[in-house]
Every structure is written in C-alpha cells, then in structure tokens.
Short mmCIF file of C-alpha atoms in Angstrom, two decimals:
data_model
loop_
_atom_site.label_atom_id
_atom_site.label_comp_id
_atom_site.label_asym_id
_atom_site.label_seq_id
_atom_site.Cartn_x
_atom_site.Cartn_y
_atom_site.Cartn_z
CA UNK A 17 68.03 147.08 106.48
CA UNK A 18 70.01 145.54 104.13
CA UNK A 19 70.64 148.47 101.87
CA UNK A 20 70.69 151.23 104.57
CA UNK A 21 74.21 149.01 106.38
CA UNK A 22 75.77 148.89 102.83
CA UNK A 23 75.34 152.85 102.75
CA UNK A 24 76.70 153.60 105.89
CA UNK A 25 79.92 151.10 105.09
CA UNK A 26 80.21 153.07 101.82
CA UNK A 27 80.01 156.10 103.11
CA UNK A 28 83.59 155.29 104.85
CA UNK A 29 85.89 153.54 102.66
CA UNK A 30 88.78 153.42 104.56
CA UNK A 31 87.60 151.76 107.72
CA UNK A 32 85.85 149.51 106.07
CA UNK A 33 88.09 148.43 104.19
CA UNK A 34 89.80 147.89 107.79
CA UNK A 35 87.43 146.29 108.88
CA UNK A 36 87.63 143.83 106.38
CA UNK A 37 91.21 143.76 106.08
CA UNK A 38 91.04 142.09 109.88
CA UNK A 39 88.66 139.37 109.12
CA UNK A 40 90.41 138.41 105.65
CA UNK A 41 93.74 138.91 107.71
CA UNK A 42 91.79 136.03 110.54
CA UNK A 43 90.22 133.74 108.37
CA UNK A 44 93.86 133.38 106.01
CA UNK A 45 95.93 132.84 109.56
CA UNK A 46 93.01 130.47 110.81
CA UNK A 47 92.93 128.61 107.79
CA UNK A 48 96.74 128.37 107.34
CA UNK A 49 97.80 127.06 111.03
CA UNK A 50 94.14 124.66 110.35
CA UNK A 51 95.95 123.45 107.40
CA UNK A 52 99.49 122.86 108.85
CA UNK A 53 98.04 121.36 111.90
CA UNK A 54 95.99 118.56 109.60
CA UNK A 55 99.34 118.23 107.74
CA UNK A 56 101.31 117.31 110.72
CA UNK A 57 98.53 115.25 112.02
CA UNK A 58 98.51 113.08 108.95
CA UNK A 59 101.90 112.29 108.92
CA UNK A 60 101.84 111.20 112.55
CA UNK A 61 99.20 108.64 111.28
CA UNK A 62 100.08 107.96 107.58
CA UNK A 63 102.13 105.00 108.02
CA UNK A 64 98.86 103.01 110.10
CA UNK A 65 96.24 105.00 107.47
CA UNK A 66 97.98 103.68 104.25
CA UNK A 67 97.52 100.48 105.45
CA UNK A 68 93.92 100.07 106.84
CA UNK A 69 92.12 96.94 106.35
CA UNK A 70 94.30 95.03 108.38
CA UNK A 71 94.77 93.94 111.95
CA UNK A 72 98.19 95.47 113.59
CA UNK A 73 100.18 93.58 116.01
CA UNK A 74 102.75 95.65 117.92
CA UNK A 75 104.96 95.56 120.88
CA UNK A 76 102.74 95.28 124.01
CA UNK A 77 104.27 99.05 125.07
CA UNK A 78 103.28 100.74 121.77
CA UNK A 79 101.14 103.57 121.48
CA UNK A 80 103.28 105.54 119.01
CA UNK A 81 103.49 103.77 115.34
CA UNK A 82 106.18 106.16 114.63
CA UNK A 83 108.43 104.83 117.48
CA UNK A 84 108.10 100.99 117.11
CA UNK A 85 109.99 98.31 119.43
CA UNK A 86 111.19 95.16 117.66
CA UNK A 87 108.96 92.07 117.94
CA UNK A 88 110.74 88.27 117.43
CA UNK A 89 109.83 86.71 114.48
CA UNK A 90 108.28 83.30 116.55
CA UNK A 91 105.63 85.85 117.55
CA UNK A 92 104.28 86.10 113.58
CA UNK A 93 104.91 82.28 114.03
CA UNK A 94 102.18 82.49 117.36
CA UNK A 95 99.77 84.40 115.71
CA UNK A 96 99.74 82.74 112.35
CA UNK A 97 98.10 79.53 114.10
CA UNK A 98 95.81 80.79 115.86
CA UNK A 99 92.23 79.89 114.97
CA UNK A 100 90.52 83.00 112.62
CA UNK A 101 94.00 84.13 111.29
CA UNK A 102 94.35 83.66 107.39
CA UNK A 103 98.05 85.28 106.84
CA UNK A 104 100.99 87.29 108.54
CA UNK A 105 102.56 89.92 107.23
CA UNK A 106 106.26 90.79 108.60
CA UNK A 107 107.42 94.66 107.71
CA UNK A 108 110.61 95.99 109.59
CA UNK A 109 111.03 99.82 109.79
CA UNK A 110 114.91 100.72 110.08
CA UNK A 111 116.12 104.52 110.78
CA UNK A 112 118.98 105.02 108.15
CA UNK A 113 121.68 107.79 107.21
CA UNK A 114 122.12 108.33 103.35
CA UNK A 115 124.74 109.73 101.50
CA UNK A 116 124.34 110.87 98.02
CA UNK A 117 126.76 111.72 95.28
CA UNK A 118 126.97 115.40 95.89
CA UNK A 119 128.10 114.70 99.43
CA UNK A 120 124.77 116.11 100.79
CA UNK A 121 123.44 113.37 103.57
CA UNK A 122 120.23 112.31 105.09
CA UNK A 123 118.22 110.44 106.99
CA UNK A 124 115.86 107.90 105.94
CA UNK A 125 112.95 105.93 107.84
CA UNK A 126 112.66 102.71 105.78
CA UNK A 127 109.99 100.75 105.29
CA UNK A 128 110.46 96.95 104.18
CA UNK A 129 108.10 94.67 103.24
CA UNK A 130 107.39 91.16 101.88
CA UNK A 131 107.50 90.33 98.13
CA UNK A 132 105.15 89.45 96.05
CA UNK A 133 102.41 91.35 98.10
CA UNK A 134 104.30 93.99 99.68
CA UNK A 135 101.99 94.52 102.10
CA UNK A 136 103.15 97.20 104.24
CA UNK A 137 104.50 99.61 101.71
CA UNK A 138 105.25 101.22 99.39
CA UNK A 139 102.06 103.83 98.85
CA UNK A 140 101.43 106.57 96.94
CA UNK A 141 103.54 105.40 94.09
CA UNK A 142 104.24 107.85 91.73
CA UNK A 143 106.87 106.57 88.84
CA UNK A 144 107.08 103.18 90.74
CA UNK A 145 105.64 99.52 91.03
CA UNK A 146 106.38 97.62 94.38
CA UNK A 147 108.03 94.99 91.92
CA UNK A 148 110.38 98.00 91.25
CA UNK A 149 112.08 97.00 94.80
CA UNK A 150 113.35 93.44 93.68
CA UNK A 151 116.64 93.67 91.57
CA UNK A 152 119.96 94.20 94.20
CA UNK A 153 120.19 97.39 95.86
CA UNK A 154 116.73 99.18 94.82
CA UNK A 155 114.91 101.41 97.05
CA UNK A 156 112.01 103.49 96.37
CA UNK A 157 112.25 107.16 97.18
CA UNK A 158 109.60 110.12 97.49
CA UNK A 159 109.43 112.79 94.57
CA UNK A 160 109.30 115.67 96.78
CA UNK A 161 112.22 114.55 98.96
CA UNK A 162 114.65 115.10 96.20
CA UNK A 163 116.38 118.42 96.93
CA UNK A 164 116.65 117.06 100.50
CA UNK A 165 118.24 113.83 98.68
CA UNK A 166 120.87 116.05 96.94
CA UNK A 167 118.68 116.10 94.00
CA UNK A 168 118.49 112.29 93.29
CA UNK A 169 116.30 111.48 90.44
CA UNK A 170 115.31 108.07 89.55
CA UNK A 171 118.88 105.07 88.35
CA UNK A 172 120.77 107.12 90.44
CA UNK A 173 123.23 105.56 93.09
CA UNK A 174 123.62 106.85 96.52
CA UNK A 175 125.15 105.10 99.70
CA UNK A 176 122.72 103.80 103.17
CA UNK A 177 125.04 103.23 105.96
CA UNK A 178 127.80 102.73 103.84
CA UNK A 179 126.19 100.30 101.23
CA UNK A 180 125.48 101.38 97.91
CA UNK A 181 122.06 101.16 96.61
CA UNK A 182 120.00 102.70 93.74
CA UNK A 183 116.64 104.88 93.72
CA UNK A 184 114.58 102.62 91.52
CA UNK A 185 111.56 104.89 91.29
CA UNK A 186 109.50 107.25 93.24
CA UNK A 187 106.54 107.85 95.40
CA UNK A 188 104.18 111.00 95.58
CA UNK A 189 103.38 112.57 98.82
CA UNK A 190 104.39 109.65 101.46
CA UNK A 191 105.62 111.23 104.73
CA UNK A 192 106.27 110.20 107.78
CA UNK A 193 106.06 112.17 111.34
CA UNK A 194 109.74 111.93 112.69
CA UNK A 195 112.62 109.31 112.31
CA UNK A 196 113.53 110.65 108.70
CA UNK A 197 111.96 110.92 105.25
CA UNK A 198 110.08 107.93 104.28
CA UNK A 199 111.69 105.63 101.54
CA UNK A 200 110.60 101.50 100.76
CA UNK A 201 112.36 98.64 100.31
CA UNK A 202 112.09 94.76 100.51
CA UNK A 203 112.57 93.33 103.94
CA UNK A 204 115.30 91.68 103.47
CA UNK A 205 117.06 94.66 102.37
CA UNK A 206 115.84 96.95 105.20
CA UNK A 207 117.30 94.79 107.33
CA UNK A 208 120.89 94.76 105.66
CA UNK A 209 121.13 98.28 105.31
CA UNK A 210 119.27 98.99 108.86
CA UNK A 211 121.65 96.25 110.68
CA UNK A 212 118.36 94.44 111.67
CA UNK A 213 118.13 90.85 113.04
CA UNK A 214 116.93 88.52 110.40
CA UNK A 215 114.82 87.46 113.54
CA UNK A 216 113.55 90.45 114.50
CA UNK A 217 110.46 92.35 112.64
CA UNK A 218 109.24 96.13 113.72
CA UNK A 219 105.46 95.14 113.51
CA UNK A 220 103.07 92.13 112.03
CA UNK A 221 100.09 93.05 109.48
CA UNK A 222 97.43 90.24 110.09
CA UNK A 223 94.56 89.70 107.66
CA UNK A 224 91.40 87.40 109.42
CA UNK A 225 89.54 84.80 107.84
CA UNK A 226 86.58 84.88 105.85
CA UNK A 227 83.55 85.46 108.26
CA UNK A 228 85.57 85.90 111.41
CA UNK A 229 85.07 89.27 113.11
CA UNK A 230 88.22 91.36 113.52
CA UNK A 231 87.34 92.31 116.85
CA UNK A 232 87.25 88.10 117.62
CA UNK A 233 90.96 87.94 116.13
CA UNK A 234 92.36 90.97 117.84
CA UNK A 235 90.71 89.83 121.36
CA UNK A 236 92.49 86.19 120.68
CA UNK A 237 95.82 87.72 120.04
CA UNK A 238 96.25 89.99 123.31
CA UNK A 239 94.78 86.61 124.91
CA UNK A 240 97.14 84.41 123.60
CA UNK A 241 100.31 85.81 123.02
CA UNK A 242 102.15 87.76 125.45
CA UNK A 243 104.33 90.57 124.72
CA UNK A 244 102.51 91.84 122.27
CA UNK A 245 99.33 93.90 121.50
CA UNK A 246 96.99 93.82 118.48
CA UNK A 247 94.81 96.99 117.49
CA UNK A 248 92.54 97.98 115.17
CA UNK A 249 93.70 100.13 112.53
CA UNK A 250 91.65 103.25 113.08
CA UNK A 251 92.21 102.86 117.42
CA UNK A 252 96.16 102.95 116.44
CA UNK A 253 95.96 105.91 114.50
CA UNK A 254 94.00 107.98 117.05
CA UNK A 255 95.72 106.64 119.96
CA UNK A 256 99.31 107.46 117.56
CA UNK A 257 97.98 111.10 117.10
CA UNK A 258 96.97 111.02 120.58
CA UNK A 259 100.67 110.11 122.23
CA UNK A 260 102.29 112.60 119.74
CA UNK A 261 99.83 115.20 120.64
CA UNK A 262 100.67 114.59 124.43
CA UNK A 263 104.17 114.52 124.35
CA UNK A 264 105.03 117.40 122.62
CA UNK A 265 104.12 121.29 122.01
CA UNK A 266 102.51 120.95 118.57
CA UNK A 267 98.51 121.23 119.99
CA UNK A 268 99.48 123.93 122.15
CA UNK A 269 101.58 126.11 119.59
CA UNK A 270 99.15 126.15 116.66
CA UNK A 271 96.32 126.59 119.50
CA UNK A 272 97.88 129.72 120.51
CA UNK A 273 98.29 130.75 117.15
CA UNK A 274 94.35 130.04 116.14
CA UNK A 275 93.51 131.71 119.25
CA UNK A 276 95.96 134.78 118.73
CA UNK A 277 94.14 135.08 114.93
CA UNK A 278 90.54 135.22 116.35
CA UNK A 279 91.88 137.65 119.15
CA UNK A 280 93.81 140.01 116.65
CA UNK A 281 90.17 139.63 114.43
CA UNK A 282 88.01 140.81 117.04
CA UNK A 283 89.93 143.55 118.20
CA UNK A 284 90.53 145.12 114.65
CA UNK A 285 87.09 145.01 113.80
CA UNK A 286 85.82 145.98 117.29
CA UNK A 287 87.89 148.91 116.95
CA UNK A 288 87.22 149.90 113.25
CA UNK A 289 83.55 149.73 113.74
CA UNK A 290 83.36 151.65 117.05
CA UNK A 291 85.65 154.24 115.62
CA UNK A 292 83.07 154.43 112.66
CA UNK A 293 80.45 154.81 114.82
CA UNK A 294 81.40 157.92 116.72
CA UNK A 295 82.19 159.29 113.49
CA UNK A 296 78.61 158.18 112.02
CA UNK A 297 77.24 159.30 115.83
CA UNK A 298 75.21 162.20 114.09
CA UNK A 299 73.38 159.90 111.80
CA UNK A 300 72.46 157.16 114.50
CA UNK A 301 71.33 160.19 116.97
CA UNK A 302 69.03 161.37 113.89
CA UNK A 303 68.02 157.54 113.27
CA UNK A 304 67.16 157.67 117.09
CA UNK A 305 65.62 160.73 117.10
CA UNK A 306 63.34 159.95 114.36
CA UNK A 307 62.19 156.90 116.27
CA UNK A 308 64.49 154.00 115.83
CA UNK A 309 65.03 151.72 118.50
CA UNK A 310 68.18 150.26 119.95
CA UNK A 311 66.76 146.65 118.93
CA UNK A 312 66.46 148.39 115.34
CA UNK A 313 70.36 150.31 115.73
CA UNK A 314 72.01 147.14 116.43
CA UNK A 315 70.29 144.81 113.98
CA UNK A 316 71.87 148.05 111.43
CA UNK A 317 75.27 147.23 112.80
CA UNK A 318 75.12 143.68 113.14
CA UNK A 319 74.33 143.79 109.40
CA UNK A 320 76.92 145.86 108.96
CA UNK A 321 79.62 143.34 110.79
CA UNK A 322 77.63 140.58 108.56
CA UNK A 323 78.16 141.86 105.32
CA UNK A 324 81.71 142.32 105.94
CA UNK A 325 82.12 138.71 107.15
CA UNK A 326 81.16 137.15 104.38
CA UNK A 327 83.19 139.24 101.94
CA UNK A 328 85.88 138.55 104.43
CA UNK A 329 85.61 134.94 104.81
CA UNK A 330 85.57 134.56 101.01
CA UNK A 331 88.44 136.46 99.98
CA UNK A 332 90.24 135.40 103.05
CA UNK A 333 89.19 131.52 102.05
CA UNK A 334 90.39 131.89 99.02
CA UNK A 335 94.15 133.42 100.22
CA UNK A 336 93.86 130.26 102.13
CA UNK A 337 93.54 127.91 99.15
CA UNK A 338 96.00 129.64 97.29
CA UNK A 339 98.34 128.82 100.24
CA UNK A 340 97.40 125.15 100.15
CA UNK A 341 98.52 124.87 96.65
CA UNK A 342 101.17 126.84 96.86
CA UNK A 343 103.13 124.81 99.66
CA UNK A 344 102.13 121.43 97.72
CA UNK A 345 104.46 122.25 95.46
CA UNK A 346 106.74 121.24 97.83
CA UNK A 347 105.30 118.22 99.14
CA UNK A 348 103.42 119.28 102.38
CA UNK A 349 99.99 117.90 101.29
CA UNK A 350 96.47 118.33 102.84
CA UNK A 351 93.00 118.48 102.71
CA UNK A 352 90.57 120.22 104.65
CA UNK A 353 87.82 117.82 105.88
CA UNK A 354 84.36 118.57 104.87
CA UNK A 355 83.21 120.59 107.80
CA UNK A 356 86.39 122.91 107.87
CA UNK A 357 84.19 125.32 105.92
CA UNK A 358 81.31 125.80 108.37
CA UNK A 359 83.62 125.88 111.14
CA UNK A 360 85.67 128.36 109.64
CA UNK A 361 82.87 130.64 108.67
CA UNK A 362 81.37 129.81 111.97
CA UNK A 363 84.57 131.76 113.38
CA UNK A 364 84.32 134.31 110.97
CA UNK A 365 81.06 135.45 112.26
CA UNK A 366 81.92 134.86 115.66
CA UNK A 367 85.03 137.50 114.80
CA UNK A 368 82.75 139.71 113.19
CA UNK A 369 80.03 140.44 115.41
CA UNK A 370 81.75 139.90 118.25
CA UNK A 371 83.38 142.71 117.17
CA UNK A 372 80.30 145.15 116.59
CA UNK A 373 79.95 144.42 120.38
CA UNK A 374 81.76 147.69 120.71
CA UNK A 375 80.29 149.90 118.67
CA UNK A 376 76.47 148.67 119.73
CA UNK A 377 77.02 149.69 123.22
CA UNK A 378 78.61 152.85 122.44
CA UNK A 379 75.18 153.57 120.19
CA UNK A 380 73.06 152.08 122.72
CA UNK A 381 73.80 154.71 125.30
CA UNK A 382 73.54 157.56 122.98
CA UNK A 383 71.19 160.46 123.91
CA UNK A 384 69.60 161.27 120.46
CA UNK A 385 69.37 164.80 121.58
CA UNK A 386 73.18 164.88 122.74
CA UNK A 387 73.89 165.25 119.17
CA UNK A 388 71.98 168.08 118.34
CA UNK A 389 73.69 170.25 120.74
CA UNK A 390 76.32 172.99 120.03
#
C-alpha cells in the first residue's frame, strides 16, 4: 500500500508538490497565529505569573491585574494582623510618559516595590540586580524595549514626567499586556514619578505562615476586610486572561485566522488530489477492474493524503520554529506548551484527509469499465 501511494504521488510532481505546498502553507499560518496568541496571552498574565507563590490582595472590583484600582495603605495594615499572615508586601504600579535624550517619548507601566526584598519586581533580570534600583533616580528598563526607548542603553539619563532619572540596568523579556512597556523601580520612587499617594498602594503581596493553608488566609481576608479581595495566584491569572479575552477582539481575530488556515488547507488539498485523480482515473478504473475494492481505493488515497501530511507538518513545523526565533530577536517571546505538537499534527491530518474526501468519492463512483471506452 505503502509503496504503490508513493508511486502514484511521484508519478505527478507538480500537484503534489501542491498538495503539499497547502498543508506546509496551514501548519506555518496555524503555528504562527498559535504562537502570537500564547504571546499575547502571557503578557496579559506575566505580571501575576512572575510572582506566584504568594497570596494577592486587590481591589474588591478587580478581575484585570493589568488595570488595578488603588488600595489605602491601612488595608496592608488590616491584613498584616490577621491570624495566619506572616508579612505584607506593598507594590504600586504607576502609568508614566518618558522622554529620552533624542526627543523620542514613551510610555512606561512601572512597577515599584519594597527594598531589601523587592518582592513584586523586577524579573527576568538581564544586566541588573534589584539592589541596582537604590541610588537616586535609578530605574530598571527591558533590553528589548530600547529602540522604542530612543535607544537607551544602560547610565543613560532620560526624563519620567518631567523628572530626570537614569536606566540603571536591564531586564530580558518582561512585558506587560497594555498600560506601556514594563520598567521597575523602588516604591517610593514609583510613586514620585507616578504622582502616587504615599498612602495609596496598587496591590498587597501576602506570604502565610508556616503550616497555615493559603486557602485558610485568603478565605480570612475577603471575611475580614472589606473593600478588598484576595486570590490565589493561578485563579488571578486565568480570571486576568479571562476579562481580557472578553472584552476585546483578540480570541475572535486569531480564531478566524486559525480557522481561515485549516479552511484554505482543506480546500487546496481537496482540490489538488481530486484533480489528480481524474487525471490518474485510468489507473484506478484498471485497479478496479482488476478487482480492487473501494475499501481498498480509498485506503490508496488516504495513504496518499497521509504521506503528504507528515512531510507537510514537518517542513511546515519547522518554518514555524524558524519564525519563533526569528521574532525573539525582537523581544516577543514564547513557548509552545507541550501538547502544541499533537494538536498541531492532529490538524494536519484532519487538513489532509479531510481533503482526500474529494477525490475518494469521485473514485468511489467510478464505473471501471467507463474507462475503457472510446
């Protein structure tokens, strides 16, 4: 079977290398909107996922960590006796506009955060140490953001709402999703440059006692305190992805575009391999003339579809990863999970003999004598 569906796909070059041009063509555009859709999705979550392992207490409205409301600072007071709690940690996030020497201006989402821990930020430090944050004016800054920076490399000065500051070193790969590129500070400093209350705080980071269950803490908190809400890490992150998700196009638009891909994949190969069977019709009527069955004449085409899917889905995988490292370059990070693979090949084959739908049925009605006629 095997060797017989690699004849017949030789015998036509050109349509099958069609053929295969459509699922390599599917599998890259599937595995490219995949990627920028886990990108995005990552940066709606990344400021909750870099900093797991904690209990976070937000406004009682808050489903959104990327669109905090400011909590008073006799809250972290509140929470910080309550039985179970072992420390509170204050971090303010302030939406700045920066000006750097070349005139070129941006905006900035900063993160500040309480020395010596810093819990809160900064992550993914690249040329950095959070200590790097102390001396007058210093503010961490991402290595990719540069360009958008005006090409700001580490000592240089640069102006946040008017005050001057310095980059004191760099991160590698922190984003954000919305309210400016991401950039760290101390608290007290985000809140000068941001024009924050010295009262005020954007959200609390609360670490629980020794042998005291998180879920305990978190339950105490929303019974306790009003005004507030405390969440578990990974609930804030899904329920963060969740709002985004909800509230704007994003799922829909790189749905469509997944969808369109498959579409465009089963078409092109539907089409290639019906058009090769009518020209192939001959040599299927002789295959059913000499006693082959329609069971046997589709297994032959399904083969057919098979082979070129997983030629397909390898060269097309590969285009993929080649894209992935390519747009790293300029920051926009990701990783395809561990299943992506199945699920993409899972699609390839669904493209693929979905496809040789066409050309079955066509053969499946053939007359084997039909063909023998002048």
């Amino acid at each position: 079977m095997f060797r017989t569906a690699y004849k017949f796909i030789r015998y036509d070059k050109a349509k099958s290398l069609g053929a295969l041009a459509g699922i390599v063509i599917s599998v890259f555009l599937v595995g490219q909107q995949a990627g920028l859709f886990i990108f995005l999705t990552d940066a709606m979550r990344s400021i909750v996922d870099n900093n797991k392992g904690y209990i976070w207490v937000t406004d009682e409205t808050t489903t959104n960590a990327n669109q905090l409301s400011l909590l008073d600072t006799r809250k972290g007071n509140e929470i910080a006796s309550l039985p179970g709690v072992e420390r509170v940690y204050p971090v303010v996030v302030a939406t700045v506009g920066a000006k750097f020497a070349n005139g070129k201006t941006s905006g900035l989402a900063l993160i500040g955060s309480q020395a010596p821990g810093f819990v809160g930020g900064p992550w993914r430090l690249y040329t950095a140490k959070p200590q790097d944050m102390l001396p007058d004016g210093a503010i961490i800054t991402d290595f990719y953001d540069a360009k958008a920076h005006g090409g700001l490399k580490p000592g240089d000065y640069f102006e946040v709402n008017g005050k001057k500051v310095y980059n004191a070193g760099l991160t590698r790969g922190a984003r954000s999703f919305g309210g400016g590129l991401l950039a760290f500070t101390t608290i007290e400093r985000a809140r000068y440059l941001g024009n924050v209350s010295t009262n005020k705080v954007s959200f609390y980071l609360v670490k629980h006692k020794p042998g005291v269950t998180e879920a305990s803490v978190i339950q105490a908190i929303n019974q306790s305190i009003n005004g507030v809400r405390a969440w578990n890490a990974d609930a804030l992150s899904e329920t963060t992805v969740r709002t985004v998700l909800a509230t704007n196009g994003i799922a829909a638009s790189f749905g469509s575009l997944i969808g369109f891909a498959i579409i465009s994949g089963l078409v092109i190969i539907g089409l290639t391999l019906y058009s090769a069977a009518i020209d192939r019709i001959k040599d299927y009527g002789t295959l059913k003339a000499i006693g082959a069955t329609n069971g046997y004449i589709s297994r032959l085409i399904l083969m057919q579809a098979f082979l070129f899917a997983v030629v397909g889905f390898v060269v097309g995988r590969g285009l993929v990863e080649g894209f992935r490292y390519g747009i790293a370059q300029s920051g926009t990070l990701f990783y395809f999970p561990g299943w992506f693979d199945f699920a993409l090949f899972a699609v390839t084959i669904l493209i693929s003999l979905g496809g040789s739908v066409f050309a079955i049925r066509r053969i499946n009605s053939l007359e084997p004598a039909t063909v023998f006629r002048g």
